């Protein structure tokens, strides 16, 4: 097909490069367009008006606009992994090789089976879902919702990984100018010439805004040429950053704006190393909103056929893209701007057969059939407009054959970005539109210029753009030079509001969500008259276009129905984003492995060499187990690591535990207040297990803390809480006791720390360290500074496994050397490295609590550690841990659980019930918190919280897991399965 | 949001961790106060529409706890102080 609707270049060259041809496909059909086209302009040039189907009724639809406000012409752009649903054809820049598919139709765009919904429209009115799918309730999830989901909706996702990358960026400027139409360009010139750092962002790929779509003259130049010259001057200024293809999507606090730059959307594929889109966070000292205005339609019967368009869009296609949407067109207007469309189109050889002007007293336009006091009452044409029915002022009806109809109901300033800070737009009667409240909104003063502020003429745009820039510069202390603005059109707004043609029923207000005048009437009838209710009951303005062309129309109709004025009726406001933003752009590089940072332990390289399996623990990758060649099941590796450790010696990287150095003359006092137990009495060279509570009395964290010197302690925290504990200690130090002499620093990253556990732990370490570490010289719970081959190191005799054990710390950069040295020294003892699984097995065997028990809802008493909470001193959580409900004698207590028959498997998450009791919530006595296979004992063991557990040792109970369908007889035992007297660790 | 740190100047809110009402500074003395007093301290907050004093921690920065006075209706930040100075001014010491 050729470009049958391209206007002769001599009449309207437009801003497309006709010397070059771009090939593209829509629904499998090949077409041609030119650089400078959008997908919509190129399709219209090829005579294609039908581009989609509506959301609910599957009505045939074509574009009604030439910009980002488009509700109808949504397509799936590209194919394969790059397919992108719901892309507006009116802003998709044409490129060679572009492919697009229509959406929300089956089997084809021209014949859509679900257009039956249109015939059934009396069922699908506002509130349809609320009324129809109420009963039976159980049908909602399984029957109604799947059917509705299949029938409704827009484009589809292909479920393939997006092959492109997205970026995030940060920019700072003195003045951010949003929109590069006449107001934005005037503002940018004034601000740029003053030397201020300026960012000018515009969503279009060509700056100039409406100047590119109009036939205005500025001074001696055409509007488009003036814009081009202005952009060229701005590009030459080093202090100005021009950002085309960049939509400012949100206003945030303190002068921060979010913007999406479509870096590569106009290319078949991104250039190597380039992202598809970049999400910018722009920090501005001042911002000037110059986003222009959006034309609004008039509602009349069947006003949604392809070919019916906003009048300003019709002339934009002719002026900017050299495209005549139809050979024979009519204009339906309530204002003088609509007449401008007729004049422009006629000048380009388009046959303007009639202007239907609702105003009886409009100034008569010569040369064109200008029907005053007339309205459009209906239209015809199944897949595209073929005729309109006009009711003349005298009541007579006439049908007129046309291919396109331009509709103008006036222009709405784009108030979206000022609404983001909850500034309610105010109604201006003289232009019959909402404008941003005042000249400022939000926190950093925001200036609104041009049509966005209600100054709808080009002259007004230039003057206010310059003026707002001058004000912004004055605020910031820049001297604004006087600027000479070109002469420009200064037509007043001449408009008599007409929102909908009386008597119309299926007259579309919101074309994307299929909301009609009838729906508004129904909402009124059912008393959903408040704008917020109207919106939610009818879904007016809730589609992806946020009602850019429909909101004001809908509430104006409601105002008529209720007999109120529009300001009395009020308006809903807009939220970010201004236009839809791809999740990829919001995610940036944070996807897959890079979703969050990950950290490697000092022994990671060595462990990887051994073929270790790693597991994420917080941000850390820790060794989970280290399989040997003969081992095919993870349990084989874990069992071996546990047995080898308990038999001889095992080594585990425990660097991930939080380490905090605490120094100062009040360090001991400070620790007494943040720990439930006492540390000021701890001897130098010793360490102690510490229990930390939250102020509400629940256990926060635990770990050992060593006293290295009279005024110097080293605290360890759990891996998970390393950051939270440090933050809490700083809070206590700065906010609660600001005059204590105590200093904190996190040294988690400074020390590589290894646990060496097992009967041969001392024998191994004695080969490595320079000092005597015999039991006499370095007894259980000793701590101190030592050296390893002269290198400074720290040694702690502490045990999580229940074995004779030490933790040895060396500066992090020696961590890799240390693990190699330990393994070399341990060879004669058959030393193994054990991972987090074996660590878990050994701590459960020993009855130590960990994350599963420290779950944020457990008290010291629950854990059997109630006596650790000292009442002789004030400490965080001490008082509230004494609350009645938390200190009951028959409350939950930590116990051990083992199957009565050692052959029985236990299931994690099982609940404990009395033998014979039904498995109900009322009979629930507790649950298994941690569960492991003990290779030492040869059966499963578990830790559990059990009601009155301390008094139930020896009781036989049921461990029931209803999800897994298991029911096992178990015995309640002490949580210390191995070496309850602690003889091993003192050995 | 931008918080004007008293020592470091304007910093993005992303660098901070929010805790809550600055009344948390007024912790009762555990050796003398009742469970009820601690209950109120721990759980009861004013939910003010307007100026609100709250604790922010400059975790990705210098580790200062700050008392930020913020208008909850507009997000305007009216005052930023070092929490330690506020605590001392409110009579806290050791």
JSON list of N, CA and C in Angstrom, two decimals, chain A residues 689-745:
[
{"chain": "A", "resi": 689, "resn": "UNK", "atom": "N", "xyz": [28.40, -14.53, 76.82]},
{"chain": "A", "resi": 689, "resn": "UNK", "atom": "CA", "xyz": [27.23, -14.52, 75.94]},
{"chain": "A", "resi": 689, "resn": "UNK", "atom": "C", "xyz": [26.31, -13.39, 76.37]},
{"chain": "A", "resi": 690, "resn": "UNK", "atom": "N", "xyz": [25.84, -12.60, 75.44]},
{"chain": "A", "resi": 690, "resn": "UNK", "atom": "CA", "xyz": [24.98, -11.47, 75.76]},
{"chain": "A", "resi": 690, "resn": "UNK", "atom": "C", "xyz": [23.64, -11.59, 75.06]},
{"chain": "A", "resi": 691, "resn": "UNK", "atom": "N", "xyz": [22.60, -11.15, 75.78]},
{"chain": "A", "resi": 691, "resn": "UNK", "atom": "CA", "xyz": [21.25, -11.21, 75.25]},
{"chain": "A", "resi": 691, "resn": "UNK", "atom": "C", "xyz": [20.73, -9.77, 75.16]},
{"chain": "A", "resi": 692, "resn": "UNK", "atom": "N", "xyz": [20.32, -9.38, 73.97]},
{"chain": "A", "resi": 692, "resn": "UNK", "atom": "CA", "xyz": [19.88, -8.00, 73.76]},
{"chain": "A", "resi": 692, "resn": "UNK", "atom": "C", "xyz": [18.37, -8.00, 73.51]},
{"chain": "A", "resi": 693, "resn": "UNK", "atom": "N", "xyz": [17.67, -7.16, 74.25]},
{"chain": "A", "resi": 693, "resn": "UNK", "atom": "CA", "xyz": [16.21, -7.07, 74.09]},
{"chain": "A", "resi": 693, "resn": "UNK", "atom": "C", "xyz": [15.84, -5.79, 73.35]},
{"chain": "A", "resi": 694, "resn": "UNK", "atom": "N", "xyz": [14.63, -5.80, 72.77]},
{"chain": "A", "resi": 694, "resn": "UNK", "atom": "CA", "xyz": [14.03, -4.56, 72.30]},
{"chain": "A", "resi": 694, "resn": "UNK", "atom": "C", "xyz": [13.32, -3.92, 73.47]},
{"chain": "A", "resi": 695, "resn": "UNK", "atom": "N", "xyz": [12.94, -2.66, 73.34]},
{"chain": "A", "resi": 695, "resn": "UNK", "atom": "CA", "xyz": [12.29, -1.98, 74.46]},
{"chain": "A", "resi": 695, "resn": "UNK", "atom": "C", "xyz": [10.96, -2.65, 74.83]},
{"chain": "A", "resi": 696, "resn": "UNK", "atom": "N", "xyz": [10.34, -3.36, 73.86]},
{"chain": "A", "resi": 696, "resn": "UNK", "atom": "CA", "xyz": [9.07, -4.02, 74.19]},
{"chain": "A", "resi": 696, "resn": "UNK", "atom": "C", "xyz": [9.28, -5.34, 74.92]},
{"chain": "A", "resi": 697, "resn": "UNK", "atom": "N", "xyz": [10.54, -5.71, 75.21]},
{"chain": "A", "resi": 697, "resn": "UNK", "atom": "CA", "xyz": [10.82, -6.89, 76.01]},
{"chain": "A", "resi": 697, "resn": "UNK", "atom": "C", "xyz": [11.08, -8.14, 75.20]},
{"chain": "A", "resi": 698, "resn": "UNK", "atom": "N", "xyz": [10.92, -8.07, 73.87]},
{"chain": "A", "resi": 698, "resn": "UNK", "atom": "CA", "xyz": [11.21, -9.22, 73.04]},
{"chain": "A", "resi": 698, "resn": "UNK", "atom": "C", "xyz": [12.72, -9.30, 72.79]},
{"chain": "A", "resi": 699, "resn": "UNK", "atom": "N", "xyz": [13.21, -10.51, 72.50]},
{"chain": "A", "resi": 699, "resn": "UNK", "atom": "CA", "xyz": [14.64, -10.66, 72.23]},
{"chain": "A", "resi": 699, "resn": "UNK", "atom": "C", "xyz": [14.95, -10.06, 70.86]},
{"chain": "A", "resi": 700, "resn": "UNK", "atom": "N", "xyz": [15.96, -9.24, 70.82]},
{"chain": "A", "resi": 700, "resn": "UNK", "atom": "CA", "xyz": [16.38, -8.56, 69.60]},
{"chain": "A", "resi": 700, "resn": "UNK", "atom": "C", "xyz": [17.51, -9.34, 68.94]},
{"chain": "A", "resi": 701, "resn": "UNK", "atom": "N", "xyz": [18.56, -9.64, 69.74]},
{"chain": "A", "resi": 701, "resn": "UNK", "atom": "CA", "xyz": [19.74, -10.25, 69.14]},
{"chain": "A", "resi": 701, "resn": "UNK", "atom": "C", "xyz": [20.54, -10.93, 70.24]},
{"chain": "A", "resi": 702, "resn": "UNK", "atom": "N", "xyz": [21.50, -11.74, 69.84]},
{"chain": "A", "resi": 702, "resn": "UNK", "atom": "CA", "xyz": [22.41, -12.32, 70.82]},
{"chain": "A", "resi": 702, "resn": "UNK", "atom": "C", "xyz": [23.80, -12.47, 70.22]},
{"chain": "A", "resi": 703, "resn": "UNK", "atom": "N", "xyz": [24.77, -12.76, 71.06]},
{"chain": "A", "resi": 703, "resn": "UNK", "atom": "CA", "xyz": [26.14, -12.92, 70.58]},
{"chain": "A", "resi": 703, "resn": "UNK", "atom": "C", "xyz": [27.10, -12.82, 71.75]},
{"chain": "A", "resi": 704, "resn": "UNK", "atom": "N", "xyz": [28.38, -13.08, 71.49]},
{"chain": "A", "resi": 704, "resn": "UNK", "atom": "CA", "xyz": [29.35, -12.97, 72.57]},
{"chain": "A", "resi": 704, "resn": "UNK", "atom": "C", "xyz": [30.06, -11.64, 72.48]},
{"chain": "A", "resi": 705, "resn": "UNK", "atom": "N", "xyz": [30.37, -11.10, 73.64]},
{"chain": "A", "resi": 705, "resn": "UNK", "atom": "CA", "xyz": [31.11, -9.86, 73.69]},
{"chain": "A", "resi": 705, "resn": "UNK", "atom": "C", "xyz": [32.32, -10.06, 74.61]},
{"chain": "A", "resi": 706, "resn": "UNK", "atom": "N", "xyz": [33.46, -9.60, 74.12]},
{"chain": "A", "resi": 706, "resn": "UNK", "atom": "CA", "xyz": [34.72, -9.82, 74.83]},
{"chain": "A", "resi": 706, "resn": "UNK", "atom": "C", "xyz": [35.25, -8.49, 75.37]},
{"chain": "A", "resi": 707, "resn": "UNK", "atom": "N", "xyz": [35.90, -8.57, 76.51]},
{"chain": "A", "resi": 707, "resn": "UNK", "atom": "CA", "xyz": [36.56, -7.37, 77.05]},
{"chain": "A", "resi": 707, "resn": "UNK", "atom": "C", "xyz": [38.04, -7.49, 76.74]},
{"chain": "A", "resi": 708, "resn": "UNK", "atom": "N", "xyz": [38.49, -6.66, 75.81]},
{"chain": "A", "resi": 708, "resn": "UNK", "atom": "CA", "xyz": [39.88, -6.74, 75.36]},
{"chain": "A", "resi": 708, "resn": "UNK", "atom": "C", "xyz": [40.81, -5.94, 76.25]},
{"chain": "A", "resi": 709, "resn": "UNK", "atom": "N", "xyz": [40.26, -4.87, 76.87]},
{"chain": "A", "resi": 709, "resn": "UNK", "atom": "CA", "xyz": [41.03, -3.98, 77.75]},
{"chain": "A", "resi": 709, "resn": "UNK", "atom": "C", "xyz": [40.01, -3.35, 78.68]},
{"chain": "A", "resi": 710, "resn": "UNK", "atom": "N", "xyz": [40.44, -2.67, 79.75]},
{"chain": "A", "resi": 710, "resn": "UNK", "atom": "CA", "xyz": [39.46, -2.11, 80.69]},
{"chain": "A", "resi": 710, "resn": "UNK", "atom": "C", "xyz": [38.39, -1.27, 80.00]},
{"chain": "A", "resi": 711, "resn": "UNK", "atom": "N", "xyz": [38.76, -0.49, 79.00]},
{"chain": "A", "resi": 711, "resn": "UNK", "atom": "CA", "xyz": [37.79, 0.39, 78.34]},
{"chain": "A", "resi": 711, "resn": "UNK", "atom": "C", "xyz": [37.53, -0.02, 76.89]},
{"chain": "A", "resi": 712, "resn": "UNK", "atom": "N", "xyz": [37.70, -1.29, 76.59]},
{"chain": "A", "resi": 712, "resn": "UNK", "atom": "CA", "xyz": [37.55, -1.72, 75.20]},
{"chain": "A", "resi": 712, "resn": "UNK", "atom": "C", "xyz": [36.89, -3.09, 75.14]},
{"chain": "A", "resi": 713, "resn": "UNK", "atom": "N", "xyz": [35.74, -3.12, 74.48]},
{"chain": "A", "resi": 713, "resn": "UNK", "atom": "CA", "xyz": [35.00, -4.37, 74.29]},
{"chain": "A", "resi": 713, "resn": "UNK", "atom": "C", "xyz": [34.85, -4.64, 72.79]},
{"chain": "A", "resi": 714, "resn": "UNK", "atom": "N", "xyz": [34.70, -5.91, 72.44]},
{"chain": "A", "resi": 714, "resn": "UNK", "atom": "CA", "xyz": [34.35, -6.29, 71.06]},
{"chain": "A", "resi": 714, "resn": "UNK", "atom": "C", "xyz": [33.06, -7.07, 71.12]},
{"chain": "A", "resi": 715, "resn": "UNK", "atom": "N", "xyz": [32.02, -6.53, 70.48]},
{"chain": "A", "resi": 715, "resn": "UNK", "atom": "CA", "xyz": [30.71, -7.18, 70.49]},
{"chain": "A", "resi": 715, "resn": "UNK", "atom": "C", "xyz": [30.54, -7.96, 69.19]},
{"chain": "A", "resi": 716, "resn": "UNK", "atom": "N", "xyz": [29.94, -9.13, 69.25]},
{"chain": "A", "resi": 716, "resn": "UNK", "atom": "CA", "xyz": [29.51, -9.80, 68.03]},
{"chain": "A", "resi": 716, "resn": "UNK", "atom": "C", "xyz": [27.99, -9.85, 68.01]},
{"chain": "A", "resi": 717, "resn": "UNK", "atom": "N", "xyz": [27.45, -9.74, 66.81]},
{"chain": "A", "resi": 717, "resn": "UNK", "atom": "CA", "xyz": [26.00, -9.80, 66.62]},
{"chain": "A", "resi": 717, "resn": "UNK", "atom": "C", "xyz": [25.72, -10.93, 65.64]},
{"chain": "A", "resi": 718, "resn": "UNK", "atom": "N", "xyz": [24.44, -11.26, 65.47]},
{"chain": "A", "resi": 718, "resn": "UNK", "atom": "CA", "xyz": [24.10, -12.24, 64.44]},
{"chain": "A", "resi": 718, "resn": "UNK", "atom": "C", "xyz": [24.36, -11.60, 63.07]},
{"chain": "A", "resi": 719, "resn": "UNK", "atom": "N", "xyz": [24.53, -12.45, 62.07]},
{"chain": "A", "resi": 719, "resn": "UNK", "atom": "CA", "xyz": [24.74, -11.95, 60.70]},
{"chain": "A", "resi": 719, "resn": "UNK", "atom": "C", "xyz": [23.57, -11.08, 60.27]},
{"chain": "A", "resi": 720, "resn": "UNK", "atom": "N", "xyz": [22.36, -11.56, 60.55]},
{"chain": "A", "resi": 720, "resn": "UNK", "atom": "CA", "xyz": [21.16, -10.87, 60.06]},
{"chain": "A", "resi": 720, "resn": "UNK", "atom": "C", "xyz": [20.99, -9.49, 60.68]},
{"chain": "A", "resi": 721, "resn": "UNK", "atom": "N", "xyz": [21.40, -9.33, 61.95]},
{"chain": "A", "resi": 721, "resn": "UNK", "atom": "CA", "xyz": [21.12, -8.08, 62.66]},
{"chain": "A", "resi": 721, "resn": "UNK", "atom": "C", "xyz": [22.32, -7.16, 62.78]},
{"chain": "A", "resi": 722, "resn": "UNK", "atom": "N", "xyz": [23.39, -7.46, 62.05]},
{"chain": "A", "resi": 722, "resn": "UNK", "atom": "CA", "xyz": [24.62, -6.66, 62.23]},
{"chain": "A", "resi": 722, "resn": "UNK", "atom": "C", "xyz": [24.34, -5.17, 62.05]},
{"chain": "A", "resi": 723, "resn": "UNK", "atom": "N", "xyz": [23.58, -4.82, 61.03]},
{"chain": "A", "resi": 723, "resn": "UNK", "atom": "CA", "xyz": [23.32, -3.40, 60.74]},
{"chain": "A", "resi": 723, "resn": "UNK", "atom": "C", "xyz": [22.33, -2.83, 61.75]},
{"chain": "A", "resi": 724, "resn": "UNK", "atom": "N", "xyz": [21.28, -3.61, 62.03]},
{"chain": "A", "resi": 724, "resn": "UNK", "atom": "CA", "xyz": [20.23, -3.11, 62.92]},
{"chain": "A", "resi": 724, "resn": "UNK", "atom": "C", "xyz": [20.74, -2.90, 64.34]},
{"chain": "A", "resi": 725, "resn": "UNK", "atom": "N", "xyz": [21.63, -3.77, 64.81]},
{"chain": "A", "resi": 725, "resn": "UNK", "atom": "CA", "xyz": [22.16, -3.62, 66.16]},
{"chain": "A", "resi": 725, "resn": "UNK", "atom": "C", "xyz": [23.04, -2.38, 66.25]},
{"chain": "A", "resi": 726, "resn": "UNK", "atom": "N", "xyz": [23.87, -2.19, 65.24]},
{"chain": "A", "resi": 726, "resn": "UNK", "atom": "CA", "xyz": [24.76, -1.02, 65.24]},
{"chain": "A", "resi": 726, "resn": "UNK", "atom": "C", "xyz": [23.93, 0.28, 65.27]},
{"chain": "A", "resi": 727, "resn": "UNK", "atom": "N", "xyz": [22.87, 0.31, 64.45]},
{"chain": "A", "resi": 727, "resn": "UNK", "atom": "CA", "xyz": [21.97, 1.47, 64.40]},
{"chain": "A", "resi": 727, "resn": "UNK", "atom": "C", "xyz": [21.33, 1.70, 65.78]},
{"chain": "A", "resi": 728, "resn": "UNK", "atom": "N", "xyz": [20.92, 0.62, 66.41]},
{"chain": "A", "resi": 728, "resn": "UNK", "atom": "CA", "xyz": [20.29, 0.69, 67.74]},
{"chain": "A", "resi": 728, "resn": "UNK", "atom": "C", "xyz": [21.28, 1.22, 68.77]},
{"chain": "A", "resi": 729, "resn": "UNK", "atom": "N", "xyz": [22.52, 0.73, 68.72]},
{"chain": "A", "resi": 729, "resn": "UNK", "atom": "CA", "xyz": [23.52, 1.19, 69.69]},
{"chain": "A", "resi": 729, "resn": "UNK", "atom": "C", "xyz": [23.79, 2.68, 69.51]},
{"chain": "A", "resi": 730, "resn": "UNK", "atom": "N", "xyz": [23.83, 3.12, 68.24]},
{"chain": "A", "resi": 730, "resn": "UNK", "atom": "CA", "xyz": [24.05, 4.55, 68.00]},
{"chain": "A", "resi": 730, "resn": "UNK", "atom": "C", "xyz": [22.87, 5.36, 68.55]},
{"chain": "A", "resi": 731, "resn": "UNK", "atom": "N", "xyz": [21.67, 4.81, 68.40]},
{"chain": "A", "resi": 731, "resn": "UNK", "atom": "CA", "xyz": [20.50, 5.51, 68.95]},
{"chain": "A", "resi": 731, "resn": "UNK", "atom": "C", "xyz": [20.64, 5.65, 70.46]},
{"chain": "A", "resi": 732, "resn": "UNK", "atom": "N", "xyz": [20.99, 4.56, 71.12]},
{"chain": "A", "resi": 732, "resn": "UNK", "atom": "CA", "xyz": [21.13, 4.59, 72.58]},
{"chain": "A", "resi": 732, "resn": "UNK", "atom": "C", "xyz": [22.20, 5.59, 73.00]},
{"chain": "A", "resi": 733, "resn": "UNK", "atom": "N", "xyz": [23.30, 5.57, 72.27]},
{"chain": "A", "resi": 733, "resn": "UNK", "atom": "CA", "xyz": [24.44, 6.41, 72.62]},
{"chain": "A", "resi": 733, "resn": "UNK", "atom": "C", "xyz": [24.14, 7.90, 72.39]},
{"chain": "A", "resi": 734, "resn": "UNK", "atom": "N", "xyz": [23.53, 8.23, 71.26]},
{"chain": "A", "resi": 734, "resn": "UNK", "atom": "CA", "xyz": [23.33, 9.63, 70.92]},
{"chain": "A", "resi": 734, "resn": "UNK", "atom": "C", "xyz": [22.05, 10.21, 71.52]},
{"chain": "A", "resi": 735, "resn": "UNK", "atom": "N", "xyz": [20.97, 9.40, 71.53]},
{"chain": "A", "resi": 735, "resn": "UNK", "atom": "CA", "xyz": [19.66, 9.95, 71.89]},
{"chain": "A", "resi": 735, "resn": "UNK", "atom": "C", "xyz": [19.29, 9.71, 73.36]},
{"chain": "A", "resi": 736, "resn": "UNK", "atom": "N", "xyz": [19.73, 8.58, 73.93]},
{"chain": "A", "resi": 736, "resn": "UNK", "atom": "CA", "xyz": [19.30, 8.27, 75.29]},
{"chain": "A", "resi": 736, "resn": "UNK", "atom": "C", "xyz": [20.32, 8.72, 76.33]},
{"chain": "A", "resi": 737, "resn": "UNK", "atom": "N", "xyz": [21.60, 8.46, 76.08]},
{"chain": "A", "resi": 737, "resn": "UNK", "atom": "CA", "xyz": [22.63, 8.78, 77.06]},
{"chain": "A", "resi": 737, "resn": "UNK", "atom": "C", "xyz": [23.76, 9.55, 76.39]},
{"chain": "A", "resi": 738, "resn": "UNK", "atom": "N", "xyz": [23.47, 10.79, 75.98]},
{"chain": "A", "resi": 738, "resn": "UNK", "atom": "CA", "xyz": [24.43, 11.53, 75.13]},
{"chain": "A", "resi": 738, "resn": "UNK", "atom": "C", "xyz": [25.75, 11.86, 75.81]},
{"chain": "A", "resi": 739, "resn": "UNK", "atom": "N", "xyz": [25.80, 11.78, 77.14]},
{"chain": "A", "resi": 739, "resn": "UNK", "atom": "CA", "xyz": [27.06, 12.16, 77.81]},
{"chain": "A", "resi": 739, "resn": "UNK", "atom": "C", "xyz": [27.89, 10.97, 78.28]},
{"chain": "A", "resi": 740, "resn": "UNK", "atom": "N", "xyz": [27.46, 9.75, 77.95]},
{"chain": "A", "resi": 740, "resn": "UNK", "atom": "CA", "xyz": [28.33, 8.61, 78.29]},
{"chain": "A", "resi": 740, "resn": "UNK", "atom": "C", "xyz": [29.58, 8.69, 77.41]},
{"chain": "A", "resi": 741, "resn": "UNK", "atom": "N", "xyz": [30.72, 8.36, 78.00]},
{"chain": "A", "resi": 741, "resn": "UNK", "atom": "CA", "xyz": [31.96, 8.34, 77.22]},
{"chain": "A", "resi": 741, "resn": "UNK", "atom": "C", "xyz": [32.09, 6.97, 76.56]},
{"chain": "A", "resi": 742, "resn": "UNK", "atom": "N", "xyz": [31.53, 6.88, 75.38]},
{"chain": "A", "resi": 742, "resn": "UNK", "atom": "CA", "xyz": [31.57, 5.61, 74.66]},
{"chain": "A", "resi": 742, "resn": "UNK", "atom": "C", "xyz": [31.59, 5.88, 73.15]},
{"chain": "A", "resi": 743, "resn": "UNK", "atom": "N", "xyz": [32.45, 5.15, 72.45]},
{"chain": "A", "resi": 743, "resn": "UNK", "atom": "CA", "xyz": [32.58, 5.30, 71.01]},
{"chain": "A", "resi": 743, "resn": "UNK", "atom": "C", "xyz": [32.35, 3.94, 70.36]},
{"chain": "A", "resi": 744, "resn": "UNK", "atom": "N", "xyz": [31.73, 3.97, 69.17]},
{"chain": "A", "resi": 744, "resn": "UNK", "atom": "CA", "xyz": [31.41, 2.72, 68.48]},
{"chain": "A", "resi": 744, "resn": "UNK", "atom": "C", "xyz": [32.00, 2.74, 67.07]},
{"chain": "A", "resi": 745, "resn": "UNK", "atom": "N", "xyz": [32.43, 1.60, 66.61]},
{"chain": "A", "resi": 745, "resn": "UNK", "atom": "CA", "xyz": [32.72, 1.48, 65.18]},
{"chain": "A", "resi": 745, "resn": "UNK", "atom": "C", "xyz": [32.49, 0.04, 64.76]}
]
